[in-house]
Short mmCIF file of C-alpha atoms and ligand atoms in Angstrom, two decimals:
data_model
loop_
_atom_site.label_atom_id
_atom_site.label_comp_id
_atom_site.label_asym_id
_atom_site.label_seq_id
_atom_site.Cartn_x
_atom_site.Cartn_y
_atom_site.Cartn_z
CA UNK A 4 42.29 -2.24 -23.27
CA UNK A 5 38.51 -2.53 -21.93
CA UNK A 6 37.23 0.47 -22.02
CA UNK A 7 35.04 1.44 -18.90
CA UNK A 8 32.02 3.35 -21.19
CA UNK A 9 30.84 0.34 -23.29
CA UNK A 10 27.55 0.75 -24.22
CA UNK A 11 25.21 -2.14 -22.88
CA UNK A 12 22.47 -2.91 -25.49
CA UNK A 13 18.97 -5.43 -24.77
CA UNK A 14 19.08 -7.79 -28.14
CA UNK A 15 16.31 -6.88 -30.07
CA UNK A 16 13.91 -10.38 -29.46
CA UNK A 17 10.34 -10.88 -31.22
CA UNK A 18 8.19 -11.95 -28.50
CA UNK A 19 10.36 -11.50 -25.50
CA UNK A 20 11.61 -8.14 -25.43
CA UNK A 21 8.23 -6.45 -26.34
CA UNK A 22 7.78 -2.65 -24.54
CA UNK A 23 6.24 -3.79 -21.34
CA UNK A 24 9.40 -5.92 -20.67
CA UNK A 25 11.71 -3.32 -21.52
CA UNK A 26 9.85 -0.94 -18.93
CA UNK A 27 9.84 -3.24 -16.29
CA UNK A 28 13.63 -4.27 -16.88
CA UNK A 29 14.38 -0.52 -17.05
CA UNK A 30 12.65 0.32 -13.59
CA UNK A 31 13.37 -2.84 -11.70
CA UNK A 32 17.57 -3.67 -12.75
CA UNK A 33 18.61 -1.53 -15.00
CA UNK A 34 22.33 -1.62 -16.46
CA UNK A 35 21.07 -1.19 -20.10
CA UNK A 36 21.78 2.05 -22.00
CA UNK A 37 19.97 1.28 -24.92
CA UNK A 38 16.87 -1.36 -25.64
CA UNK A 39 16.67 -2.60 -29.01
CA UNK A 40 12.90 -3.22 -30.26
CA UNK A 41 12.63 -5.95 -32.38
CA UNK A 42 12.17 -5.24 -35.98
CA UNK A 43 8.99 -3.29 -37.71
CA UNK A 44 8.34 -5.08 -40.78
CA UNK A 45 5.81 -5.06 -43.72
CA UNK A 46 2.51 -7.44 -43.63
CA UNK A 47 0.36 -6.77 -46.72
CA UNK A 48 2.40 -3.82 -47.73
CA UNK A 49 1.74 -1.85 -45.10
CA UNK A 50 4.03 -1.13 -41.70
CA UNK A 51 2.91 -3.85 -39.11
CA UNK A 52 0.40 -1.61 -36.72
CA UNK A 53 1.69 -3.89 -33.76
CA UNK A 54 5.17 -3.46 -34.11
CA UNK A 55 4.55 0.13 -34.15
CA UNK A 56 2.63 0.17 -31.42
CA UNK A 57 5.36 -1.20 -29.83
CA UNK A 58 7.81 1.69 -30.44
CA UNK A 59 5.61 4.19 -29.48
CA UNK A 60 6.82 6.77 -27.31
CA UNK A 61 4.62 6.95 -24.78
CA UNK A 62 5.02 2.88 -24.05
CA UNK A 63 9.10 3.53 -24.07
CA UNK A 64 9.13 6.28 -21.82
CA UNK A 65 12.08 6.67 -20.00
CA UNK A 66 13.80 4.52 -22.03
CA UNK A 67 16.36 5.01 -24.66
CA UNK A 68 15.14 2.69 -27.73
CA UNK A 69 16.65 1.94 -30.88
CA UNK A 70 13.75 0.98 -33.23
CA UNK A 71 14.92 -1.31 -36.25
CA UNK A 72 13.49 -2.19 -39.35
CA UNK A 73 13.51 -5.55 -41.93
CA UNK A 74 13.32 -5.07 -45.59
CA UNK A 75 14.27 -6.83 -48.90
CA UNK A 76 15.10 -3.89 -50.75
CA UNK A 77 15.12 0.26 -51.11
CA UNK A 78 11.30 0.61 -51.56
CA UNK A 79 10.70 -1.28 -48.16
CA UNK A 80 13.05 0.07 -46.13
CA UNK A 81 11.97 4.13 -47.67
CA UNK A 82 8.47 2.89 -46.53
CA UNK A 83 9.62 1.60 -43.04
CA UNK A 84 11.67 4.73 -42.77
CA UNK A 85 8.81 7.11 -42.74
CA UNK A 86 6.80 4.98 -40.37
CA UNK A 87 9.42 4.68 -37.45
CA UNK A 88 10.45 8.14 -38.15
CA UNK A 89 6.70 9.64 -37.77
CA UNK A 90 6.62 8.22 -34.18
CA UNK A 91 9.42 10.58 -33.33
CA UNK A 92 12.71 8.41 -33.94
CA UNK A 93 15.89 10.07 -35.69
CA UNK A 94 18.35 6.56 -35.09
CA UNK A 95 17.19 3.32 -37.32
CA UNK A 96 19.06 -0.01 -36.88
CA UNK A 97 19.03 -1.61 -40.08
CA UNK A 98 18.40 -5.60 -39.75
CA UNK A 99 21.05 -7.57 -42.06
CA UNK A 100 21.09 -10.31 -39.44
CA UNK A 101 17.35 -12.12 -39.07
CA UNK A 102 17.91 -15.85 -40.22
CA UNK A 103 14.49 -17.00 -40.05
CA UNK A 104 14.34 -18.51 -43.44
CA UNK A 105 11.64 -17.02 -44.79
CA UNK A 106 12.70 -13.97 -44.72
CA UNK A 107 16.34 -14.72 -45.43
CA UNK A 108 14.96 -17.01 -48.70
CA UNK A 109 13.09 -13.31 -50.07
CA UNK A 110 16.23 -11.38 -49.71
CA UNK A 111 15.41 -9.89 -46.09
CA UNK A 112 17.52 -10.25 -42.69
CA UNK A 113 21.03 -11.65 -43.99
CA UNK A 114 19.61 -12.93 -46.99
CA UNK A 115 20.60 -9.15 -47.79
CA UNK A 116 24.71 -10.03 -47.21
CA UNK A 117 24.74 -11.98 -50.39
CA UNK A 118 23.18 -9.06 -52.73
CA UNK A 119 25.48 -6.05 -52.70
CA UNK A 120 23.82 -4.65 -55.68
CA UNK A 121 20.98 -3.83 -52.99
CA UNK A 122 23.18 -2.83 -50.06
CA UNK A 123 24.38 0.17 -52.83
CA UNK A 124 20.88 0.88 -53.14
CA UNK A 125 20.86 1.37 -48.98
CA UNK A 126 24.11 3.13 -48.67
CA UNK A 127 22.54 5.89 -51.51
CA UNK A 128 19.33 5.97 -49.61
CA UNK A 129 21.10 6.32 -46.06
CA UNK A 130 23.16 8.84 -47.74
CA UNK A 131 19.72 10.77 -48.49
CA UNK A 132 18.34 11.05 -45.38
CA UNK A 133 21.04 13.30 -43.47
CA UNK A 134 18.90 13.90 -40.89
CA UNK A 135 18.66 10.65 -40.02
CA UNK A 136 21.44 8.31 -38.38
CA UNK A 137 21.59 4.72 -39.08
CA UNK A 138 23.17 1.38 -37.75
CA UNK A 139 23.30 -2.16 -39.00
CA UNK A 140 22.93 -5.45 -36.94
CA UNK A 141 24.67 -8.37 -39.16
CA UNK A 142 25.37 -12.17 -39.47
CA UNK A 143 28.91 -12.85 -41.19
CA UNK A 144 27.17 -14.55 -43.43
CA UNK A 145 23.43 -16.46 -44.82
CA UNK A 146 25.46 -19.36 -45.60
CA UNK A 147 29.58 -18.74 -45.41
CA UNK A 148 31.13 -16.87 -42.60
CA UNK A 149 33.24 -14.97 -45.82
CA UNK A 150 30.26 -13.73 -47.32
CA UNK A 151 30.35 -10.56 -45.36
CA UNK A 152 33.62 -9.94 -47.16
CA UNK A 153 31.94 -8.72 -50.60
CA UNK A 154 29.59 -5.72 -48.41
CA UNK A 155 32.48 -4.90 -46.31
CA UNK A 156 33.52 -1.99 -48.61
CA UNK A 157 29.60 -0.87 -48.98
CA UNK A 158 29.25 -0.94 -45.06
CA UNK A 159 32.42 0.96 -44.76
CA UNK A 160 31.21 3.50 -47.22
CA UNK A 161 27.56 4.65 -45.25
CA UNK A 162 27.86 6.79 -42.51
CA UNK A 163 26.70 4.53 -39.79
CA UNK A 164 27.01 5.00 -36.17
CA UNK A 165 27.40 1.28 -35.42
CA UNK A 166 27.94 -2.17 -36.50
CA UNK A 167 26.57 -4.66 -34.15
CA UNK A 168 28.09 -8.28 -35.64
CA UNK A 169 26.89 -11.41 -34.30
CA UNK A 170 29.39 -13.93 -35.52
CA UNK A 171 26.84 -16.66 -36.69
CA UNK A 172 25.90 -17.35 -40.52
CA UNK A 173 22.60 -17.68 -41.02
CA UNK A 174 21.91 -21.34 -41.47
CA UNK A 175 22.89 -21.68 -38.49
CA UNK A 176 20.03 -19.69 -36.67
CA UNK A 177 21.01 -18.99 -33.03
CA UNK A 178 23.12 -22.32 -32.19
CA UNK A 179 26.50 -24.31 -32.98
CA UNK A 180 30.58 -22.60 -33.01
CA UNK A 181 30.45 -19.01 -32.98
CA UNK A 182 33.39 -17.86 -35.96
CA UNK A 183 35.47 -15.87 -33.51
CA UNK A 184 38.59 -15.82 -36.10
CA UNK A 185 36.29 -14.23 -39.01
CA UNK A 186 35.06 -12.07 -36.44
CA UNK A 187 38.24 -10.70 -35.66
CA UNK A 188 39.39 -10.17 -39.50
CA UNK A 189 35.67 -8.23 -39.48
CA UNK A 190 36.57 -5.90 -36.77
CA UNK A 191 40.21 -5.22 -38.10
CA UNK A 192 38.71 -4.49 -41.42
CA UNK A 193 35.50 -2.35 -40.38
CA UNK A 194 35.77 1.72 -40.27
CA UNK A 195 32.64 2.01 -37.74
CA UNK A 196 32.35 1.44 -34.10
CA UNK A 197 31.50 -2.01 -33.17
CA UNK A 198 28.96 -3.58 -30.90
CA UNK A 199 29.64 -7.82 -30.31
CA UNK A 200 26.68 -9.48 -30.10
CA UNK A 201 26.42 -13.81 -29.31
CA UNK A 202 26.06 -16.03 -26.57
CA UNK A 203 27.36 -13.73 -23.77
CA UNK A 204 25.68 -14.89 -20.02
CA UNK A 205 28.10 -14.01 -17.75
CA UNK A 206 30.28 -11.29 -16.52
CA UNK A 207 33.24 -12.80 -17.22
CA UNK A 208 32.04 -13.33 -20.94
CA UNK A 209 31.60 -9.94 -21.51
CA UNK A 210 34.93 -8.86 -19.73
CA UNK A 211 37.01 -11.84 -21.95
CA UNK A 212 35.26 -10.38 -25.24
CA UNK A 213 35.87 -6.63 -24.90
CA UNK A 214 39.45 -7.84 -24.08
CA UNK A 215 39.38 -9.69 -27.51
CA UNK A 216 37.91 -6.64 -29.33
CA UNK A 217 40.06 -3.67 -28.70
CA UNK A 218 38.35 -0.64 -28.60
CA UNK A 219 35.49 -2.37 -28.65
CA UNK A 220 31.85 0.78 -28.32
CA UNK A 221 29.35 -2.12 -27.12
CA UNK A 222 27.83 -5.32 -26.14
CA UNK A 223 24.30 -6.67 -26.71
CA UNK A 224 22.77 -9.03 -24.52
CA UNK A 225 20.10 -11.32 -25.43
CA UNK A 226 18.96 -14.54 -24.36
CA UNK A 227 21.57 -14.26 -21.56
CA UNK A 228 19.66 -10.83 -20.23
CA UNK A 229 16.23 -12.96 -20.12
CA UNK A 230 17.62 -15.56 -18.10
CA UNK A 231 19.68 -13.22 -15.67
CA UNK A 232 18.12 -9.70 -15.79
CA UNK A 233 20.77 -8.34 -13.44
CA UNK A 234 23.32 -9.01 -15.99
CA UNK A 235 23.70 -5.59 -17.83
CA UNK A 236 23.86 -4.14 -14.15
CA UNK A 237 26.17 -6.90 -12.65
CA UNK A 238 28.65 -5.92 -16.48
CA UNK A 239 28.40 -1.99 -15.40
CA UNK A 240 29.73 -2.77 -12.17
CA UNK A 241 32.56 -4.97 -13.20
CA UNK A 242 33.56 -2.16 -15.99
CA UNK A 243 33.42 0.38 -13.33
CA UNK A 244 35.43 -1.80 -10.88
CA UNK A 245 32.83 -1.28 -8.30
CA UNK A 246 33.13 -4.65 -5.99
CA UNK A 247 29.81 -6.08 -6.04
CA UNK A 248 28.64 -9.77 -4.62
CA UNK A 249 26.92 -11.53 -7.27
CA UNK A 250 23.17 -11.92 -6.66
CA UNK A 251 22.56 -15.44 -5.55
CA UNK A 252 20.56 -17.91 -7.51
CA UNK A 253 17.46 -17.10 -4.70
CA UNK A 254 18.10 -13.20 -5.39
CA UNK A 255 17.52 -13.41 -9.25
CA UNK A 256 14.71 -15.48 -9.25
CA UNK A 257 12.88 -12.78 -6.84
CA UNK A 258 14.04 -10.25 -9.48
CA UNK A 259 12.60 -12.35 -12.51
CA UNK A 260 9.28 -12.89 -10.39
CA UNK A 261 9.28 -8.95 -9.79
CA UNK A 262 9.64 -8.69 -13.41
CA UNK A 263 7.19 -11.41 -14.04
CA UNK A 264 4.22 -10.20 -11.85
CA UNK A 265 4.80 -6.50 -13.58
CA UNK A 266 4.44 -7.98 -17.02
CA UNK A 267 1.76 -10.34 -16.12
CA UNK A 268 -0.31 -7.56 -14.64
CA UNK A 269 -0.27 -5.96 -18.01
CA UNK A 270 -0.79 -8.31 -19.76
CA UNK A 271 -4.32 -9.30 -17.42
CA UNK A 272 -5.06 -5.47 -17.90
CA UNK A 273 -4.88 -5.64 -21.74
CA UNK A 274 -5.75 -9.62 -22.72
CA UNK A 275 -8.51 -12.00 -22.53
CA UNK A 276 -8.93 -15.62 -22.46
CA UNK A 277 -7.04 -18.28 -20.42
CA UNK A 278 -5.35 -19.10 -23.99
CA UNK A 279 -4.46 -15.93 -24.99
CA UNK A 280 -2.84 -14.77 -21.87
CA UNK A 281 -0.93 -18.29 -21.91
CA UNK A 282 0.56 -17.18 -25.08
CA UNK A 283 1.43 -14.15 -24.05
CA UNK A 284 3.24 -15.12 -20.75
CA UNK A 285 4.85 -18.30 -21.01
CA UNK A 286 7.38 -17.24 -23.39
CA UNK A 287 8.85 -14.86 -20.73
CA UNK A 288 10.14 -18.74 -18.97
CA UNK A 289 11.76 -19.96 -21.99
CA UNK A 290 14.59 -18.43 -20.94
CA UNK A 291 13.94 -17.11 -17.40
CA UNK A 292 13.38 -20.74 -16.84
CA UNK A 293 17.19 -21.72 -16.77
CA UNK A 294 17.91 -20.76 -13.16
CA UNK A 295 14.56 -22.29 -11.62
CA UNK A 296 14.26 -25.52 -10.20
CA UNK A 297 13.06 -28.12 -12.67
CA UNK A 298 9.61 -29.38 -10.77
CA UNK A 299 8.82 -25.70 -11.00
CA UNK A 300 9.61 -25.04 -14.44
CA UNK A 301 7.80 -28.04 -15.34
CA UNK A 302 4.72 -26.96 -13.21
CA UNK A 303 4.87 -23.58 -15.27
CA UNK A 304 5.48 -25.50 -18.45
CA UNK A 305 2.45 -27.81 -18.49
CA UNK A 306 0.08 -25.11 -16.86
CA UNK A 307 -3.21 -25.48 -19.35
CA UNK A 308 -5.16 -22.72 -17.41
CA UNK A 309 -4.68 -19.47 -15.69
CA UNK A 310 -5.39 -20.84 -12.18
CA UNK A 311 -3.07 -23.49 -12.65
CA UNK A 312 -0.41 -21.00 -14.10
CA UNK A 313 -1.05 -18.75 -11.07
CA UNK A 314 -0.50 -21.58 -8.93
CA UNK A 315 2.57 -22.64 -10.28
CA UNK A 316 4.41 -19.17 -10.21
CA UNK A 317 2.96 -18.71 -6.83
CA UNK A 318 4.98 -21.96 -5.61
CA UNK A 319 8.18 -19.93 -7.05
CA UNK A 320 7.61 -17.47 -4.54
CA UNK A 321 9.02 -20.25 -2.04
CA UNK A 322 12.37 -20.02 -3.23
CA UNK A 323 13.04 -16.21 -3.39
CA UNK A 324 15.26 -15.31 -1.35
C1 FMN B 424 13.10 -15.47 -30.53
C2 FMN B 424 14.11 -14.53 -31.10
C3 FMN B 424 13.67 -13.32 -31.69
C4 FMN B 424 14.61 -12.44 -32.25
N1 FMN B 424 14.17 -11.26 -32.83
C5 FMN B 424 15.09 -10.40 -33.40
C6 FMN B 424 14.70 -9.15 -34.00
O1 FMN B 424 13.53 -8.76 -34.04
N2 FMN B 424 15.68 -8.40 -34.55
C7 FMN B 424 17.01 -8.76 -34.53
O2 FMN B 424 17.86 -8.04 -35.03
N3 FMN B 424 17.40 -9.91 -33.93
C8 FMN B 424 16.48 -10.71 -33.36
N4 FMN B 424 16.90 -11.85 -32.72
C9 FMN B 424 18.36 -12.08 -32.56
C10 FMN B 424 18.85 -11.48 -31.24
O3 FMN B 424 18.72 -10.07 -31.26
C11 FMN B 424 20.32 -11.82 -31.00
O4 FMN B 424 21.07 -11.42 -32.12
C12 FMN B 424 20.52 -13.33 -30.79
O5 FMN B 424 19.61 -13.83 -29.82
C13 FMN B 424 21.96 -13.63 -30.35
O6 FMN B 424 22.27 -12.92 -29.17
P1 FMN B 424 22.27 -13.67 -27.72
O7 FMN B 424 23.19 -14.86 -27.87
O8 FMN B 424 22.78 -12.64 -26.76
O9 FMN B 424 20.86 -14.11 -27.46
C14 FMN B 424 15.99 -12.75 -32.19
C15 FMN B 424 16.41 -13.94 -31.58
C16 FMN B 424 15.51 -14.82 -31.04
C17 FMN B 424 16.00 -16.10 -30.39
#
């Protein structure tokens, strides 16, 4: 049975879903309960200052935000702890899931689901910190959609108040068959609450997997929230059986050019340089770019210069609707 209070989580995304997106997706659409922030790490042994100025409270106001953290082992993650935790934060997601293969080759991300000697290390230290409540966001696997099968018993033994799965292995990085028959063993066999996370974009995509999962406690959204930001609202609706018209093609591209210009303006306010701001902005198409026609999203594409940039998002104003 779908049940009607699934909790809608934004996918935690390095260099998409940075604060000033998740404020402007929070005022503008809506439909999330909880934004992930994508993972503080360690650079030189220290916290990285930028990701925690990204989780602090007063750029996340409003907002409920789960900060996570990435870590190869006990000593990281006690260090990360006490970072994320001085800015406020009681909930820590625990990242078991980043496949980017440096990290996964030094033991971080899911190169932690092959090393259960360290995951007893985590449950001890999670079991220290009663104050504190933790989650996990996992892969299946680095390399074998089993390999999840030797930490089951470890995850099941930490008090966690989720398990977000995406059903992926690691080599595999954010592409190819999605392992829906391990993932179902997985959720038979896990003792927490589950959140599905992979490849959802539509409404009926979320509907068909929380009628897979039974008594499924959440969904996150990634990529297919960038490219359709009315998607966590559009999901609410459906769950609630509300009868709402889906927002035309014309309607969502005013809503991503709402969200845009909000993003771009603070980005202007904070940046400098036609380079740096390029950097900065672009990425928010990669995605977003999907539902726009392709002369435009070529335009935005190949802009070298702010002007041109400008001009090219301007021209998108033509087909809002
Ligand atoms: C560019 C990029 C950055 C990501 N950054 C993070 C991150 O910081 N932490 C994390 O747990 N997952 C991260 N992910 C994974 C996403 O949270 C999510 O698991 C993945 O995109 C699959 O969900 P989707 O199909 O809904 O996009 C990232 C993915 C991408 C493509």
């Amino acid at each position: 049975m779908i049940t009607d209070n699934l909790t809608i989580f934004m996918a935690p995304m390095q260099g998409f879903t940075d604060a000033g997106y998740r404020s402007a997706h929070a005022r503008l659409t809506g439909g999330v309960d909880t934004y992930c922030a994508p993972f503080v790490h360690l650079e030189h042994g220290e916290p990285r200052r930028r990701d925690l100025r990204d989780i602090a409270p007063e750029v996340n106001q409003g907002l409920t935000l789960l900060p996570q953290v990435l870590f190869r082992n006990v000593e990281e993650l006690a260090v990360l702890t006490d970072a994320v935790t001085a800015q406020g934060y009681s909930h820590i997601d625990l990242n078991l899931g980043c496949p980017f293969p440096p990290q996964m080759k030094r033991g971080r991300g899911c190169g932690l689901l092959g090393r259960p000697e360290v995951m007893e290390d985590v449950a001890r230290f999670v079991a220290s910190r009663p104050e504190l409540t933790f989650s996990v966001k996992m892969r299946l696997g680095a390399d074998d959609p089993d390999q999840w099968k030797t930490i089951m018993p470890v995850i099941n033994s930490m008090a966690l108040k989720h398990v977000t799965i995406h059903p992926r292995i690691g080599i595999q990085q954010y592409g190819g068959e999605l392992y829906m028959d391990s993932l179902t063993e997985f959720a038979s066999r896990l003792h927490h609450p589950l959140v599905y996370n992979g490849d959802i974009s539509t409404v009926g995509g979320a509907l068909d997997i929380a009628a897979k999962l039974p008594g499924l406690s959440g969904i996150m959204i990634g990529r297919g929230l960038l490219a359709r930001p009315t998607l966590a609202s559009e999901i609410k609706s459906a769950l609630s059986g509300e009868q709402r018209p889906t927002p035309t093609d014309a309607e969502e591209i005013a809503v991503l050019l709402d969200l845009h210009d909000e993003i771009y303006q603070q980005y202007t306010a904070t940046l400098c340089g036609d380079a740096q701001l390029l950097s900065k902005i672009k990425p928010f198409w990669e995605y977003a770019g999907a539902l726009l026609p392709h002369k435009a999203a070529k335009a935005i594409r190949k802009a070298g210069s702010v002007r041109n940039y400008e001009r090219a998002v301007n021209d998108l104003r033509f087909y809002r609707g």
